Amino acid sequence: MNQPLRMTKQRAAVAEVLDASDEFRSAQQLHELLRDRGDTVGLATVYRTLQALADGGDVDVLRTDDGEALYRRCARAEHHHHLVCRSCGRAVEIDGPTVEAWAAEVGASQGFSDIEHTIELWGTCAQCRANVTKSS
Amino acid sequence: MNQPLRMTKQRAAVAEVLDASDEFRSAQQLHELLRDRGDTVGLATVYRTLQALADGGDVDVLRTDDGEALYRRCARAEHHHHLVCRSCGRAVEIDGPTVEAWAAEVGASQGFSDIEHTIELWGTCAQCRANVTKSS
DNA sequence: ACAGCTTTGACTTTCATTCTCAACAAGGTC
DNA sequence: GACCTTGTTGAGAATGAAAGTCAAAGCTGT
């Protein structure tokens, strides 16, 4: 079906940087992190790799308010959602069986099919809250 | 505090086009609709107006999978979510008291504050499903 | 080592959205 | 109505994320 991806230095590097962070990161941020580490990976390659990983379900993608894509390697492959810190990007995986059921039901009751849902929670994590308080 | 917006032709035109549609539309689509109607409104003005309306809570904004912003005038000002047809953009307003409670609770239990949530449902509406079936 | 692939990266291109700034229009005032 | 002040417009340029191009470089099985 889909031939296995070759494991190249740059793909490994992207995966490593991704693994090293709990936080959701943009493609550009990851590119910079790689550069800082000394790995020179083309921006296009970062985008391609991220997309491949996303297609394979190996990273989770979400969008900021202004439409930028953020990526994060997730512990579990099963369907789940996130509670993301809007200031540092740190994320907690959550699931909501109740919500899943609710979504499917609402969809069906309106005559819609192939229901999908986007559910993300945003907040300020304890640590970031402390920092803001301190500096004011 | 915030001086009232002047009601100009172009702002009125954008509002009208918005009112005339049940569907979520991109800024570009709205701009084209205006052009078709004969109103020549600059694209920048469409964006500015849309943003002003969104800031004032008079239109709802959501993002497609690829990050494009979609706008729709909504019947009610109170917090609610949408079930959107991924093919025609038609939308149904929904609310989920259960979900609201769940979101707040999950957020708090993880030590996050200022919890906000993004919840949108996507599906294919009955009409679009019929069209697809017909043409195959 | 060799052939036949895939992948890379520097660069270009696309596309939505925002900015710039001079010309213009709303609304209040006399 | 004429006028003035200030917010608003629009054409085009600028930005910025993401995707495409293609020759050069890298894997992998033989």
Short mmCIF file of C-alpha atoms (C1' of nucleotides) in Angstrom, two decimals:
data_model
loop_
_atom_site.label_atom_id
_atom_site.label_comp_id
_atom_site.label_asym_id
_atom_site.label_seq_id
_atom_site.Cartn_x
_atom_site.Cartn_y
_atom_site.Cartn_z
CA MET A 1 0.00 0.00 0.00
CA ASN A 2 2.13 2.86 1.25
CA GLN A 3 5.81 2.10 1.03
CA PRO A 4 7.60 2.61 4.31
CA LEU A 5 9.34 5.95 4.68
CA ARG A 6 13.06 5.82 4.53
CA MET A 7 14.64 6.83 7.76
CA THR A 8 16.94 9.67 6.86
CA LYS A 9 19.04 11.87 9.15
CA GLN A 10 16.70 14.77 8.71
CA ARG A 11 13.56 12.80 9.40
CA ALA A 12 15.17 11.39 12.48
CA ALA A 13 16.20 14.86 13.57
CA VAL A 14 12.69 16.21 13.19
CA ALA A 15 11.30 13.27 15.12
CA GLU A 16 13.85 13.79 17.88
CA VAL A 17 13.10 17.45 18.33
CA LEU A 18 9.46 16.57 18.39
CA ASP A 19 10.00 13.89 20.99
CA ALA A 20 12.01 16.23 23.14
CA SER A 21 9.13 18.57 23.69
CA ASP A 22 5.86 18.36 25.55
CA GLU A 23 4.68 21.42 23.76
CA PHE A 24 2.89 22.11 20.55
CA ARG A 25 5.31 23.73 18.12
CA SER A 26 4.98 25.34 14.74
CA ALA A 27 6.93 24.10 11.75
CA GLN A 28 9.00 27.26 11.85
CA GLN A 29 9.81 26.84 15.52
CA LEU A 30 10.90 23.27 14.95
CA HIS A 31 13.05 24.39 12.06
CA GLU A 32 14.75 26.89 14.32
CA LEU A 33 15.23 24.35 17.07
CA LEU A 34 16.93 22.07 14.58
CA ARG A 35 19.19 24.85 13.43
CA ASP A 36 20.12 25.59 17.06
CA ARG A 37 20.95 21.96 17.62
CA GLY A 38 23.30 22.10 14.71
CA ASP A 39 21.21 19.99 12.37
CA THR A 40 20.68 21.89 9.19
CA VAL A 41 17.40 20.71 7.77
CA GLY A 42 15.60 22.57 5.02
CA LEU A 43 12.37 24.22 5.96
CA ALA A 44 10.59 22.40 3.16
CA THR A 45 11.80 19.11 4.58
CA VAL A 46 10.45 20.02 7.97
CA TYR A 47 7.07 20.70 6.44
CA ARG A 48 7.14 17.50 4.42
CA THR A 49 8.17 15.40 7.37
CA LEU A 50 5.57 16.92 9.63
CA GLN A 51 2.89 16.27 7.09
CA ALA A 52 3.97 12.69 6.62
CA LEU A 53 3.93 12.15 10.36
CA ALA A 54 0.53 13.74 10.62
CA ASP A 55 -0.85 11.59 7.81
CA GLY A 56 0.46 8.54 9.57
CA GLY A 57 -1.19 9.64 12.78
CA ASP A 58 2.15 9.94 14.53
CA VAL A 59 1.79 13.57 15.47
CA ASP A 60 -1.21 15.64 16.37
CA VAL A 61 -1.93 18.87 14.59
CA LEU A 62 -3.96 21.79 15.72
CA ARG A 63 -4.38 25.36 14.64
CA THR A 64 -3.87 28.58 16.51
CA ASP A 65 -6.42 31.34 16.38
CA ASP A 66 -4.62 32.85 13.45
CA GLY A 67 -4.49 29.66 11.46
CA GLU A 68 -0.91 28.56 12.03
CA ALA A 69 -0.42 24.80 12.38
CA LEU A 70 1.09 23.41 15.56
CA TYR A 71 2.49 19.92 15.92
CA ARG A 72 3.15 17.61 18.79
CA ARG A 73 4.11 13.98 19.14
CA CYS A 74 1.41 12.28 21.12
CA ALA A 75 1.67 9.43 23.54
CA ARG A 76 -1.31 7.57 22.26
CA ALA A 77 -2.50 6.88 18.80
CA GLU A 78 -6.15 6.63 19.69
CA HIS A 79 -8.47 9.52 19.21
CA HIS A 80 -8.14 12.15 21.91
CA HIS A 81 -8.13 15.87 22.51
CA HIS A 82 -5.90 18.41 24.17
CA LEU A 83 -5.82 20.98 26.87
CA VAL A 84 -3.18 23.40 25.65
CA CYS A 85 -1.48 26.26 27.44
CA ARG A 86 -2.01 29.31 25.27
CA SER A 87 1.18 30.86 26.46
CA CYS A 88 3.78 28.08 26.40
CA GLY A 89 2.09 25.44 24.28
CA ARG A 90 2.40 22.71 26.89
CA ALA A 91 -0.38 20.19 26.42
CA VAL A 92 -2.24 17.56 28.35
CA GLU A 93 -4.00 14.77 26.53
CA ILE A 94 -7.59 14.29 27.48
CA ASP A 95 -10.49 12.25 26.28
CA GLY A 96 -14.15 12.77 26.67
CA PRO A 97 -16.33 9.77 26.05
CA THR A 98 -19.34 11.88 26.90
CA VAL A 99 -18.42 14.44 24.32
CA GLU A 100 -17.82 11.88 21.62
CA ALA A 101 -21.27 10.47 22.09
CA TRP A 102 -22.81 13.90 22.21
CA ALA A 103 -21.14 14.93 18.96
CA ALA A 104 -22.28 11.88 17.08
CA GLU A 105 -25.80 12.23 18.34
CA VAL A 106 -26.17 15.91 17.54
CA GLY A 107 -24.81 15.32 14.06
CA ALA A 108 -27.17 12.50 13.29
CA SER A 109 -30.19 14.30 14.67
CA GLN A 110 -29.62 17.10 12.17
CA GLY A 111 -29.37 14.75 9.23
CA PHE A 112 -25.63 15.16 8.79
CA SER A 113 -23.39 12.19 8.03
CA ASP A 114 -19.69 11.47 8.36
CA ILE A 115 -19.54 13.51 11.53
CA GLU A 116 -16.16 14.65 12.67
CA HIS A 117 -15.41 16.98 15.52
CA THR A 118 -12.81 19.47 16.54
CA ILE A 119 -12.53 19.87 20.27
CA GLU A 120 -9.62 21.64 21.86
CA LEU A 121 -9.32 23.30 25.23
CA TRP A 122 -7.13 26.33 25.80
CA GLY A 123 -6.01 27.73 29.12
CA THR A 124 -3.07 29.11 31.03
CA CYS A 125 -1.06 26.50 32.86
CA ALA A 126 -0.12 26.91 36.51
CA GLN A 127 3.50 27.64 35.70
CA CYS A 128 2.79 30.36 33.16
CA ARG A 129 0.27 31.92 35.49
CA ALA A 130 2.96 32.11 38.18
CA ASN A 131 5.38 33.79 35.79
CA VAL A 132 2.90 36.44 34.77
CA THR A 133 2.08 37.22 38.37
CA LYS A 134 5.71 37.49 39.29
CA SER A 135 6.59 39.96 36.56
CA SER A 136 3.74 42.37 37.26
CA MET B 1 -14.86 53.89 25.24
CA ASN B 2 -14.99 52.58 21.71
CA GLN B 3 -16.46 55.11 19.37
CA PRO B 4 -19.31 53.75 17.30
CA LEU B 5 -18.40 52.58 13.84
CA ARG B 6 -19.52 54.83 11.06
CA MET B 7 -22.06 53.20 8.89
CA THR B 8 -20.65 53.34 5.42
CA LYS B 9 -22.01 51.87 2.20
CA GLN B 10 -19.38 49.20 2.17
CA ARG B 11 -19.94 48.11 5.73
CA ALA B 12 -23.64 47.92 5.05
CA ALA B 13 -22.99 45.89 1.92
CA VAL B 14 -20.80 43.39 3.75
CA ALA B 15 -23.42 43.03 6.47
CA GLU B 16 -26.13 42.47 3.88
CA VAL B 17 -24.28 39.76 2.04
CA LEU B 18 -23.55 38.13 5.34
CA ASP B 19 -27.19 38.28 6.37
CA ALA B 20 -28.26 36.79 3.09
CA SER B 21 -26.45 33.54 3.69
CA ASP B 22 -26.91 30.63 6.04
CA GLU B 23 -23.50 29.39 5.17
CA PHE B 24 -20.03 30.02 6.47
CA ARG B 25 -18.12 31.98 3.88
CA SER B 26 -14.52 33.01 3.48
CA ALA B 27 -13.55 36.66 3.13
CA GLN B 28 -12.64 36.02 -0.47
CA GLN B 29 -16.00 34.43 -1.22
CA LEU B 30 -17.82 37.36 0.33
CA HIS B 31 -15.72 39.75 -1.68
CA GLU B 32 -16.70 37.96 -4.84
CA LEU B 33 -20.37 37.92 -3.88
CA LEU B 34 -20.20 41.67 -3.41
CA ARG B 35 -18.59 42.13 -6.77
CA ASP B 36 -21.31 40.01 -8.36
CA ARG B 37 -23.97 42.13 -6.71
CA GLY B 38 -22.42 45.19 -8.23
CA ASP B 39 -21.02 46.61 -5.03
CA THR B 40 -17.35 47.23 -5.46
CA VAL B 41 -15.80 46.89 -2.07
CA GLY B 42 -12.07 46.58 -1.63
CA LEU B 43 -10.82 43.25 -0.35
CA ALA B 44 -9.02 44.98 2.48
CA THR B 45 -12.26 46.59 3.55
CA VAL B 46 -14.01 43.24 3.57
CA TYR B 47 -11.32 41.89 5.88
CA ARG B 48 -11.45 44.95 8.10
CA THR B 49 -15.21 44.88 8.36
CA LEU B 50 -15.28 41.19 9.07
CA GLN B 51 -12.74 41.61 11.80
CA ALA B 52 -14.68 44.46 13.36
CA LEU B 53 -17.86 42.43 13.29
CA ALA B 54 -16.08 39.48 14.81
CA ASP B 55 -14.61 41.63 17.56
CA GLY B 56 -18.03 42.93 18.35
CA GLY B 57 -19.38 39.41 18.50
CA ASP B 58 -21.69 40.01 15.55
CA VAL B 59 -20.32 37.25 13.40
CA ASP B 60 -18.88 33.87 14.22
CA VAL B 61 -15.53 32.83 12.90
CA LEU B 62 -14.11 29.38 12.43
CA ARG B 63 -11.22 27.88 10.59
CA THR B 64 -11.09 25.22 7.95
CA ASP B 65 -8.61 22.38 8.16
CA ASP B 66 -6.16 24.37 6.13
CA GLY B 67 -6.38 27.46 8.26
CA GLU B 68 -8.68 29.65 6.18
CA ALA B 69 -11.13 31.78 8.16
CA LEU B 70 -14.85 31.40 7.57
CA TYR B 71 -17.47 33.88 8.73
CA ARG B 72 -21.17 33.73 9.38
CA ARG B 73 -23.71 36.02 10.93
CA CYS B 74 -25.26 34.16 13.80
CA ALA B 75 -28.76 34.28 15.12
CA ARG B 76 -27.82 34.43 18.72
CA ALA B 77 -25.14 36.32 20.50
CA GLU B 78 -24.74 33.85 23.32
CA HIS B 79 -22.02 31.28 23.30
CA HIS B 80 -22.77 28.37 21.01
CA HIS B 81 -21.17 25.99 18.56
CA HIS B 82 -21.79 24.83 15.02
CA LEU B 83 -22.46 21.78 12.98
CA VAL B 84 -21.10 22.72 9.59
CA CYS B 85 -21.46 21.00 6.24
CA ARG B 86 -17.97 20.45 4.96
CA SER B 87 -19.10 20.67 1.40
CA CYS B 88 -21.49 23.62 1.22
CA GLY B 89 -20.75 25.45 4.46
CA ARG B 90 -24.34 25.41 5.65
CA ALA B 91 -24.42 25.51 9.43
CA VAL B 92 -26.69 24.66 12.28
CA GLU B 93 -26.22 26.34 15.63
CA ILE B 94 -26.00 24.00 18.54
CA ASP B 95 -25.22 24.24 22.17
CA GLY B 96 -24.02 21.65 24.60
CA PRO B 97 -24.47 22.44 28.22
CA THR B 98 -22.94 19.09 29.06
CA VAL B 99 -19.87 19.88 27.05
CA GLU B 100 -19.42 23.30 28.57
CA ALA B 101 -19.42 21.83 32.03
CA TRP B 102 -17.06 19.08 30.99
CA ALA B 103 -14.59 21.53 29.48
CA ALA B 104 -14.47 23.74 32.54
CA GLU B 105 -14.05 20.79 34.83
CA VAL B 106 -11.27 19.14 32.86
CA GLY B 107 -9.42 22.43 32.63
CA ALA B 108 -9.60 23.12 36.32
CA SER B 109 -8.61 19.60 37.31
CA GLN B 110 -5.35 20.03 35.40
CA GLY B 111 -4.51 23.31 37.06
CA PHE B 112 -5.24 25.45 34.03
CA SER B 113 -7.07 28.74 34.32
CA ASP B 114 -8.98 30.96 31.91
CA ILE B 115 -10.30 27.95 30.11
CA GLU B 116 -11.69 28.45 26.65
CA HIS B 117 -12.78 25.80 24.26
CA THR B 118 -13.06 25.25 20.57
CA ILE B 119 -15.76 22.83 19.61
CA GLU B 120 -16.97 22.49 16.07
CA LEU B 121 -18.73 19.62 14.36
CA TRP B 122 -18.24 18.87 10.69
CA GLY B 123 -20.36 16.63 8.53
CA THR B 124 -22.06 16.32 5.17
CA CYS B 125 -25.59 17.67 5.10
CA ALA B 126 -28.46 15.65 3.66
CA GLN B 127 -28.68 17.79 0.57
CA CYS B 128 -25.01 17.57 -0.33
CA ARG B 129 -25.06 13.85 0.27
CA ALA B 130 -27.92 13.54 -2.20
CA ASN B 131 -26.02 15.51 -4.82
CA VAL B 132 -22.94 13.37 -4.51
CA THR B 133 -24.96 10.20 -4.82
CA LYS B 134 -26.79 11.49 -7.85
CA SER B 135 -23.66 12.37 -9.78
CA SER B 136 -21.92 9.05 -9.26
"C1'" DA C 1 30.17 -0.79 -6.95
"C1'" DC C 2 25.74 -0.12 -9.64
"C1'" DA C 3 21.15 0.98 -10.94
"C1'" DG C 4 16.89 2.72 -9.65
"C1'" DC C 5 14.65 4.57 -6.83
"C1'" DT C 6 13.39 8.34 -2.95
"C1'" DT C 7 14.67 12.45 -0.50
"C1'" DT C 8 16.83 16.80 0.06
"C1'" DG C 9 17.30 21.82 -0.05
"C1'" DA C 10 17.64 26.28 -2.15
"C1'" DC C 11 14.57 28.69 -4.42
"C1'" DT C 12 10.24 29.99 -6.44
"C1'" DT C 13 5.30 30.26 -6.18
"C1'" DT C 14 0.80 30.48 -4.21
"C1'" DC C 15 -2.55 32.23 -1.42
"C1'" DA C 16 -4.73 34.40 2.61
"C1'" DT C 17 -4.29 38.19 5.26
"C1'" DT C 18 -2.40 42.67 6.71
"C1'" DC C 19 -0.20 47.12 5.96
"C1'" DT C 20 0.52 51.82 3.78
"C1'" DC C 21 -0.98 56.11 2.61
"C1'" DA C 22 -3.18 59.47 -0.19
"C1'" DA C 23 -7.93 60.40 -1.56
"C1'" DC C 24 -12.50 60.34 0.30
"C1'" DA C 25 -16.92 60.26 2.94
"C1'" DA C 26 -19.71 60.56 7.65
"C1'" DG C 27 -21.47 63.30 11.05
"C1'" DG C 28 -21.57 67.08 13.76
"C1'" DT C 29 -21.48 72.28 13.74
"C1'" DC C 30 -22.40 76.95 12.44
"C1'" DG D 1 -25.83 74.05 2.72
"C1'" DA D 2 -20.80 74.87 3.54
"C1'" DC D 3 -17.12 73.30 6.45
"C1'" DC D 4 -14.14 70.85 9.34
"C1'" DT D 5 -12.47 66.93 11.78
"C1'" DT D 6 -11.70 62.40 11.86
"C1'" DG D 7 -12.66 57.74 10.67
"C1'" DT D 8 -12.76 54.96 6.34
"C1'" DT D 9 -11.62 53.36 1.80
"C1'" DG D 10 -8.98 51.06 -1.89
"C1'" DA D 11 -5.08 49.92 -4.91
"C1'" DG D 12 -1.15 48.00 -4.49
"C1'" DA D 13 2.75 46.43 -1.89
"C1'" DA D 14 4.27 43.56 1.92
"C1'" DT D 15 4.11 39.62 4.93
"C1'" DG D 16 4.20 34.99 6.22
"C1'" DA D 17 2.86 30.12 6.17
"C1'" DA D 18 2.74 26.42 3.29
"C1'" DA D 19 3.41 23.91 -1.06
"C1'" DG D 20 5.74 23.23 -5.50
"C1'" DT D 21 10.14 22.67 -8.65
"C1'" DC D 22 14.04 20.27 -9.97
"C1'" DA D 23 18.85 19.21 -10.04
"C1'" DA D 24 22.00 17.20 -6.80
"C1'" DA D 25 22.69 13.85 -3.18
"C1'" DG D 26 21.47 9.64 -0.50
"C1'" DC D 27 19.50 4.84 0.34
"C1'" DT D 28 18.86 -0.06 -0.69
"C1'" DG D 29 18.74 -4.29 -2.82
"C1'" DT D 30 21.52 -6.81 -6.17
#
